[in-house]
Short mmCIF file of C-alpha atoms and ligand atoms in Angstrom, two decimals:
data_model
loop_
_atom_site.label_atom_id
_atom_site.label_comp_id
_atom_site.label_asym_id
_atom_site.label_seq_id
_atom_site.Cartn_x
_atom_site.Cartn_y
_atom_site.Cartn_z
CA MET A 1342 34.89 -11.00 -26.16
CA ILE A 1343 35.62 -14.58 -24.98
CA ARG A 1344 37.62 -14.73 -27.55
CA ASP A 1345 40.05 -11.70 -25.94
CA LEU A 1346 40.41 -13.99 -22.42
CA LEU A 1347 41.74 -17.04 -25.15
CA ARG A 1348 45.46 -17.74 -24.07
CA PRO A 1349 47.32 -19.23 -27.25
CA SER A 1350 46.82 -22.77 -25.46
CA GLY A 1351 43.21 -22.35 -25.92
CA THR A 1352 42.40 -22.18 -21.74
CA VAL A 1353 40.48 -19.52 -20.78
CA GLU A 1354 42.02 -16.66 -18.41
CA LEU A 1355 39.13 -14.67 -17.09
CA THR A 1356 40.03 -11.49 -15.39
CA LYS A 1357 36.85 -10.24 -14.62
CA ARG A 1358 35.62 -12.82 -11.81
CA PRO A 1359 32.02 -10.68 -9.64
CA ARG A 1360 32.14 -14.14 -8.14
CA ARG A 1361 35.36 -12.78 -5.91
CA LEU A 1362 32.54 -10.56 -3.96
CA ARG A 1363 30.47 -13.28 -3.14
CA SER A 1364 32.50 -15.20 -1.54
CA SER A 1365 31.32 -14.84 2.10
CA PRO A 1366 27.85 -13.19 4.00
CA THR A 1367 30.09 -10.03 5.21
CA MET A 1368 31.61 -9.60 1.70
CA ARG A 1369 27.93 -9.71 0.40
CA ASP A 1370 27.02 -7.17 3.40
CA LEU A 1371 30.23 -4.79 2.27
CA VAL A 1372 29.21 -4.22 -1.30
CA ARG A 1373 24.89 -4.99 -0.90
CA GLU A 1374 23.11 -1.87 -2.88
CA SER A 1375 20.26 -1.31 -1.43
CA GLU A 1376 18.54 -2.39 2.05
CA VAL A 1377 14.72 -2.46 2.93
CA ARG A 1378 14.67 0.00 6.08
CA ILE A 1379 11.61 -0.94 8.86
CA GLY A 1380 11.35 2.41 8.92
CA SER A 1381 10.14 2.44 5.30
CA LEU A 1382 7.21 0.26 6.04
CA VAL A 1383 3.59 0.62 6.18
CA GLN A 1384 1.54 -2.05 8.17
CA PRO A 1385 -2.34 -1.60 6.49
CA LEU A 1386 -4.76 -2.30 9.81
CA PHE A 1387 -8.50 -3.60 9.36
CA ILE A 1388 -10.92 -2.18 11.88
CA ALA A 1389 -14.33 -3.82 12.35
CA ASP A 1390 -16.95 -1.72 14.27
CA GLU A 1391 -19.04 -3.29 16.91
CA GLY A 1392 -21.88 -5.06 14.68
CA GLN A 1393 -19.45 -6.15 12.35
CA PRO A 1394 -16.98 -9.87 12.64
CA ALA A 1395 -13.32 -9.41 13.92
CA GLY A 1396 -10.63 -11.80 13.53
CA GLU A 1397 -8.21 -13.31 10.99
CA ILE A 1398 -9.33 -13.21 7.83
CA ALA A 1399 -9.42 -16.45 6.24
CA SER A 1400 -7.99 -15.81 2.95
CA MET A 1401 -4.81 -13.52 4.69
CA PRO A 1402 -3.89 -15.91 7.39
CA GLY A 1403 -1.77 -13.84 10.07
CA VAL A 1404 -3.95 -10.80 9.00
CA PHE A 1405 -7.16 -9.60 11.77
CA ARG A 1406 -9.83 -7.52 11.75
CA TYR A 1407 -9.49 -5.71 14.69
CA ARG A 1408 -11.42 -3.79 17.53
CA VAL A 1409 -11.28 -0.06 17.85
CA ASP A 1410 -10.20 -0.66 21.52
CA ASP A 1411 -8.00 -3.21 20.27
CA VAL A 1412 -5.66 -1.27 17.82
CA ALA A 1413 -3.67 1.08 20.09
CA PRO A 1414 -1.93 -1.94 21.84
CA GLU A 1415 -1.06 -3.70 18.46
CA CYS A 1416 0.43 0.03 17.54
CA ARG A 1417 2.21 0.03 20.88
CA THR A 1418 3.48 -3.56 19.43
CA LEU A 1419 4.34 -2.29 15.93
CA ALA A 1420 5.94 0.53 17.01
CA LYS A 1421 8.78 -1.62 19.41
CA LEU A 1422 9.00 -3.36 16.58
CA GLY A 1423 9.99 -0.24 14.82
CA ILE A 1424 7.09 0.27 12.28
CA ASN A 1425 6.29 3.80 12.31
CA ALA A 1426 3.27 3.86 10.38
CA VAL A 1427 0.03 2.17 9.44
CA LEU A 1428 -2.97 2.09 6.87
CA LEU A 1429 -6.56 2.09 8.28
CA PHE A 1430 -9.17 0.86 6.72
CA GLY A 1431 -12.47 0.61 8.57
CA ILE A 1432 -15.21 -1.68 8.16
CA PRO A 1433 -18.61 -0.11 9.06
CA ASP A 1434 -21.54 -1.09 11.19
CA ARG A 1435 -23.49 0.98 8.26
CA LYS A 1436 -23.61 1.56 4.66
CA ASP A 1437 -26.00 3.77 2.27
CA ALA A 1438 -25.89 4.70 -0.90
CA VAL A 1439 -24.09 7.91 0.04
CA ALA A 1440 -21.66 6.58 2.11
CA SER A 1441 -22.87 8.53 5.28
CA SER A 1442 -20.84 6.69 7.53
CA ALA A 1443 -17.63 7.53 5.71
CA HIS A 1444 -17.54 11.06 7.65
CA ASP A 1445 -18.74 10.33 10.60
CA PRO A 1446 -17.12 11.86 12.99
CA ALA A 1447 -17.83 9.17 14.89
CA GLY A 1448 -17.08 6.74 12.70
CA VAL A 1449 -14.89 3.71 13.21
CA VAL A 1450 -11.72 5.21 11.49
CA GLN A 1451 -12.52 8.71 13.30
CA ARG A 1452 -12.25 6.39 16.73
CA THR A 1453 -9.35 4.51 15.78
CA ILE A 1454 -7.42 7.63 14.71
CA ARG A 1455 -8.25 9.23 18.14
CA ALA A 1456 -7.78 5.63 20.24
CA ILE A 1457 -3.99 5.44 18.59
CA LYS A 1458 -3.26 9.20 18.36
CA SER A 1459 -3.98 9.49 22.12
CA ALA A 1460 -2.11 5.99 23.11
CA VAL A 1461 1.03 5.66 20.70
CA PRO A 1462 1.30 9.26 19.63
CA GLU A 1463 4.70 8.51 17.68
CA MET A 1464 2.94 6.56 15.75
CA LEU A 1465 2.09 7.43 11.88
CA VAL A 1466 -1.59 7.31 10.86
CA ILE A 1467 -2.28 7.12 7.79
CA ALA A 1468 -5.87 6.73 6.92
CA ASP A 1469 -7.37 5.17 2.92
CA LEU A 1470 -9.87 7.99 1.90
CA CYS A 1471 -12.28 5.77 0.23
CA ASN A 1472 -15.88 4.87 -0.16
CA CYS A 1473 -15.76 1.83 -1.36
CA GLU A 1474 -15.93 0.68 2.32
CA TYR A 1475 -18.95 2.91 3.02
CA THR A 1476 -21.59 2.59 0.32
CA ASP A 1477 -24.13 -0.33 0.20
CA HIS A 1478 -23.80 -0.74 -3.57
CA GLY A 1479 -19.80 -1.05 -3.06
CA HIS A 1480 -18.55 0.99 -5.53
CA CYS A 1481 -16.20 4.14 -4.82
CA GLY A 1482 -18.45 6.74 -5.35
CA ILE A 1483 -22.11 8.62 -5.77
CA LEU A 1484 -23.71 6.65 -8.58
CA ASP A 1485 -25.29 9.23 -11.08
CA GLU A 1486 -28.50 8.20 -12.60
CA ASN A 1487 -26.81 5.65 -15.19
CA GLY A 1488 -25.24 3.72 -12.42
CA GLU A 1489 -22.05 5.38 -12.95
CA VAL A 1490 -19.80 6.95 -10.34
CA ASP A 1491 -20.18 10.47 -10.63
CA ASN A 1492 -17.07 12.09 -10.03
CA ASP A 1493 -17.43 15.39 -8.91
CA ALA A 1494 -20.20 14.77 -6.88
CA THR A 1495 -18.06 11.80 -5.12
CA LEU A 1496 -15.33 14.59 -5.09
CA GLU A 1497 -17.69 16.83 -2.26
CA LEU A 1498 -17.90 13.49 -0.55
CA LEU A 1499 -13.82 12.80 0.01
CA GLY A 1500 -13.17 16.28 1.11
CA ARG A 1501 -15.83 15.83 4.56
CA THR A 1502 -14.27 12.39 5.00
CA ALA A 1503 -10.65 13.87 4.52
CA LEU A 1504 -11.96 16.98 6.99
CA SER A 1505 -13.32 14.39 9.63
CA TYR A 1506 -10.24 12.10 9.86
CA ALA A 1507 -8.06 15.82 10.00
CA GLU A 1508 -10.05 16.69 13.11
CA ALA A 1509 -9.71 13.31 14.48
CA GLY A 1510 -6.05 13.61 14.38
CA VAL A 1511 -4.66 11.63 11.28
CA ASP A 1512 -1.13 12.43 10.14
CA ILE A 1513 -1.64 11.25 6.07
CA VAL A 1514 -4.55 11.11 4.07
CA ALA A 1515 -4.36 8.36 1.06
CA PRO A 1516 -7.22 8.49 -1.35
CA SER A 1517 -7.70 5.49 -3.22
CA ASP A 1518 -11.20 6.16 -5.47
CA MET A 1519 -9.24 7.38 -8.66
CA MET A 1520 -11.47 10.13 -9.21
CA ASP A 1521 -10.05 12.63 -11.21
CA GLY A 1522 -8.90 16.24 -9.81
CA ARG A 1523 -9.27 14.77 -6.30
CA VAL A 1524 -5.92 15.85 -5.38
CA GLY A 1525 -6.35 19.45 -5.90
CA TYR A 1526 -9.70 19.41 -4.38
CA LEU A 1527 -8.60 17.93 -1.27
CA ARG A 1528 -5.89 20.08 -1.03
CA ALA A 1529 -8.07 22.85 -1.55
CA THR A 1530 -10.47 21.89 0.95
CA LEU A 1531 -7.72 20.68 3.34
CA ASP A 1532 -6.09 24.26 2.84
CA GLY A 1533 -9.10 26.20 3.48
CA SER A 1534 -9.94 24.56 6.86
CA GLY A 1535 -6.38 25.10 8.25
CA TYR A 1536 -4.49 21.41 7.71
CA SER A 1537 -2.24 23.03 5.28
CA ALA A 1538 0.12 20.48 7.04
CA LEU A 1539 -1.44 17.36 6.22
CA PRO A 1540 0.18 15.42 3.74
CA ILE A 1541 -1.69 13.38 0.96
CA MET A 1542 -0.63 10.19 -0.54
CA SER A 1543 -1.76 9.53 -3.07
CA TYR A 1544 -2.83 6.22 -4.69
CA ALA A 1545 -2.00 7.84 -8.30
CA VAL A 1546 -1.60 4.77 -9.97
CA LYS A 1547 -4.15 2.29 -9.17
CA PHE A 1548 -4.86 -0.62 -11.07
CA ALA A 1549 -8.38 -2.26 -11.57
CA SER A 1550 -6.94 -5.49 -10.36
CA GLY A 1551 -7.63 -9.04 -9.51
CA PHE A 1552 -4.97 -8.90 -6.85
CA TYR A 1553 -7.56 -7.16 -4.89
CA GLY A 1554 -9.88 -10.53 -3.93
CA PRO A 1555 -9.01 -11.10 -0.58
CA PHE A 1556 -9.00 -7.39 0.67
CA ARG A 1557 -12.45 -7.10 -0.46
CA GLU A 1558 -13.47 -10.10 1.73
CA ALA A 1559 -11.17 -8.65 4.28
CA ALA A 1560 -13.16 -5.13 4.33
CA ASP A 1561 -16.53 -6.30 2.93
CA SER A 1562 -16.48 -3.91 -0.37
CA THR A 1563 -16.79 -5.79 -3.10
CA PRO A 1564 -19.10 -3.35 -5.81
CA HIS A 1565 -22.66 -5.42 -6.18
CA PHE A 1566 -22.76 -5.24 -10.25
CA GLY A 1567 -20.01 -4.11 -12.55
CA ASP A 1568 -16.49 -3.70 -11.55
CA ARG A 1569 -14.09 -0.67 -10.86
CA ARG A 1570 -12.69 -0.76 -14.57
CA GLY A 1571 -14.69 2.81 -15.39
CA TYR A 1572 -12.75 4.49 -12.98
CA GLN A 1573 -9.44 2.36 -11.87
CA MET A 1574 -6.97 1.82 -14.40
CA ASP A 1575 -6.34 -0.89 -17.12
CA PRO A 1576 -3.84 -3.16 -16.20
CA PRO A 1577 -1.57 -3.01 -20.01
CA ASN A 1578 -1.07 0.90 -19.76
CA ALA A 1579 2.29 2.50 -18.93
CA ARG A 1580 2.58 6.13 -20.35
CA GLU A 1581 -1.07 6.30 -18.75
CA ALA A 1582 0.45 5.33 -15.66
CA VAL A 1583 2.97 8.20 -15.37
CA ARG A 1584 0.25 10.47 -16.72
CA GLU A 1585 -1.53 9.72 -13.47
CA ALA A 1586 1.81 10.00 -11.60
CA LEU A 1587 2.72 13.37 -12.91
CA LEU A 1588 -1.03 14.73 -12.84
CA ASP A 1589 -1.46 14.49 -9.05
CA LEU A 1590 1.77 15.82 -8.53
CA ASP A 1591 0.74 18.74 -10.39
CA GLU A 1592 -2.36 18.90 -7.93
CA GLY A 1593 -0.44 18.77 -4.97
CA ALA A 1594 0.49 14.93 -3.91
CA ASP A 1595 3.09 14.92 -1.74
CA ILE A 1596 3.35 11.02 -1.84
CA LEU A 1597 2.87 9.31 -4.69
CA ILE A 1598 1.84 5.17 -4.46
CA VAL A 1599 1.83 2.20 -7.08
CA LYS A 1600 -0.50 -0.36 -6.54
CA PRO A 1601 -0.30 -3.20 -6.64
CA ALA A 1602 3.71 -3.57 -6.81
CA LEU A 1603 4.86 -6.86 -7.92
CA ALA A 1604 3.23 -7.06 -11.36
CA TYR A 1605 3.92 -3.14 -11.53
CA MET A 1606 7.96 -2.94 -10.55
CA ASP A 1607 8.44 -1.64 -13.93
CA LEU A 1608 5.83 1.62 -13.04
CA ILE A 1609 7.28 1.60 -9.14
CA ARG A 1610 11.02 2.49 -11.43
CA ALA A 1611 9.12 4.66 -13.69
CA VAL A 1612 7.05 7.11 -11.51
CA ARG A 1613 10.40 7.69 -9.30
CA GLU A 1614 12.07 8.93 -12.42
CA VAL A 1615 9.71 11.53 -13.05
CA SER A 1616 8.79 12.61 -10.06
CA ASP A 1617 10.98 13.68 -7.08
CA VAL A 1618 8.20 12.97 -4.48
CA PRO A 1619 8.65 9.69 -2.28
CA VAL A 1620 6.98 7.04 -4.49
CA ALA A 1621 5.66 4.05 -2.41
CA CYS A 1622 3.95 0.45 -3.38
CA TYR A 1623 1.58 -1.45 -2.10
CA SER A 1624 1.98 -4.94 -1.79
CA VAL A 1625 -1.61 -5.73 -1.96
CA SER A 1626 -4.18 -8.90 -0.63
CA GLY A 1627 -3.43 -10.78 -3.77
CA GLU A 1628 -0.13 -10.60 -3.45
CA TYR A 1629 0.15 -11.29 0.51
CA ALA A 1630 -2.73 -14.64 -0.22
CA MET A 1631 -0.40 -15.93 -2.48
CA VAL A 1632 2.81 -16.20 -1.01
CA LYS A 1633 0.52 -18.04 2.31
CA ALA A 1634 -0.72 -20.32 0.16
CA ALA A 1635 2.06 -21.96 -1.34
CA ALA A 1636 4.00 -21.79 1.85
CA ARG A 1637 1.36 -23.25 3.66
CA ASN A 1638 1.96 -25.71 0.75
CA GLY A 1639 5.41 -26.35 1.68
CA TRP A 1640 6.04 -25.07 -2.16
CA ILE A 1641 8.17 -21.92 -1.11
CA ASP A 1642 9.97 -20.52 1.80
CA GLU A 1643 7.86 -17.77 2.79
CA ASP A 1644 10.62 -15.66 4.41
CA ARG A 1645 13.09 -15.96 1.57
CA ILE A 1646 10.18 -15.29 -1.10
CA VAL A 1647 9.09 -11.94 1.38
CA ASP A 1648 13.11 -10.67 1.52
CA GLU A 1649 13.21 -11.15 -2.02
CA THR A 1650 10.16 -9.50 -3.00
CA LEU A 1651 11.02 -6.83 -0.24
CA ALA A 1652 14.26 -6.29 -2.02
CA GLY A 1653 12.81 -6.39 -5.00
CA PHE A 1654 10.27 -3.26 -4.67
CA VAL A 1655 13.53 -1.06 -3.19
CA ARG A 1656 15.33 -2.21 -6.09
CA ALA A 1657 12.67 -1.39 -8.13
CA GLY A 1658 12.53 2.64 -6.79
CA ALA A 1659 10.12 2.13 -3.52
CA ASP A 1660 11.05 4.47 -0.98
CA ILE A 1661 7.63 3.63 1.40
CA ILE A 1662 5.99 -0.37 0.84
CA ILE A 1663 2.70 -1.05 2.26
CA THR A 1664 2.48 -4.89 2.97
CA TYR A 1665 0.66 -6.98 5.00
CA PHE A 1666 4.23 -8.61 5.65
CA ALA A 1667 5.52 -5.48 7.72
CA LYS A 1668 4.96 -6.34 11.22
CA SER A 1669 6.56 -9.85 10.54
CA TYR A 1670 9.08 -9.00 8.64
CA ALA A 1671 10.19 -6.25 11.37
CA GLN A 1672 10.12 -9.51 13.78
CA ARG A 1673 12.59 -11.26 12.27
CA HIS A 1674 14.87 -8.52 11.20
CA GLY A 1675 14.38 -6.73 14.44
CA THR A 1676 14.67 -2.63 14.03
CA ARG A 1677 17.66 -2.83 11.56
CA GLY A 1678 17.64 -3.58 7.63
CA PRO A 1679 18.32 -7.06 6.99
CA ALA A 1680 20.99 -8.72 5.18
CA ALA A 1681 18.65 -9.58 2.44
C1 LIG B 2217 -9.87 0.92 -2.03
C2 LIG B 2217 -8.53 0.03 -1.65
C3 LIG B 2217 -8.94 -1.16 -2.32
C4 LIG B 2217 -7.73 -1.55 -1.82
C5 LIG B 2217 -6.90 -0.82 -0.75
N1 LIG B 2217 -7.96 0.63 -0.58
C6 LIG B 2217 -9.80 -1.75 -3.06
C7 LIG B 2217 -10.16 -2.12 -4.42
O1 LIG B 2217 -10.05 -0.66 -5.11
O2 LIG B 2217 -11.03 -2.44 -4.74
C8 LIG B 2217 -6.78 -2.57 -1.83
C9 LIG B 2217 -5.63 -3.30 -1.15
C10 LIG B 2217 -5.76 -4.92 -1.03
O3 LIG B 2217 -6.30 -5.66 -2.08
O4 LIG B 2217 -4.55 -5.09 -0.19
N2 LIG B 2217 -10.60 1.66 -1.06
#
């Protein structure tokens, strides 16, 4: 190639100069290939019941545990910034072996859903559907006599909780437990009770990840023994990720989530290519904490890193981005997308 460009005199005559299109901010804006839309960001929110501590989460500076009464005002602020959707996690007062408070009609998440939908009806309320915050052992389902999570018994529990969220007025349910067959089970359960219009946003591709560390402090959901490797995926597996995505699609998932995001961008792309539903990525607590920690040390520029990372998710194929930076991103970039 380069040899073709050489003149007899030996000087290089370049004809292809990609730098021509990088000459100014407006030129770069003209040729920009993808854009982070604020309307596609989802802000996760933690809600602590009365007996649980509220306030800033130590390992996630800028992220708070709210009281039920404080969530609607926060949603109003988010809506003004152009954030359309929140993802709810509850920290209940009562935990037991069978996660009873997960499907309590007066549970912390059910009360929060009602509060948001009556105060800020246009806000899309997504409820994370899992048992780990509600079990006293911290696992995502009901345990059998060997201490393993019993898949099919857990499905029934998820179905009850999904119905209680539906009755409270939730807009989307997001099962994050990784039980086999739960999307099909939930679809049938919801349809059977008149909720056929309620979408399921499935954590289809969810890995057993060290990046969840700060979340488990935030949501008080660390397993008291063992780990989640018996139900969450093994990080090196990509073919299996596609299989999980296709199974959930087949069972009726409306939106597929890949989680975590940063270390799994290849799978955001892979899932995007094998499916025709919206693909979300969840940039998890550890991803947030790493950026915050390095920025606080003055080692990186937080805003640039966040902009670059979110742009990367879009480039990888994410239609929806769940991120703890949603609010601050919207504050910095207004209600239109940024010049990334
Ligand atoms: C579990 C759940 C987890 C997260 C979302 N839902 C934790 C886990 O599986 O251990 C993690 C989110 C984050 O780290 O930000 N129901």
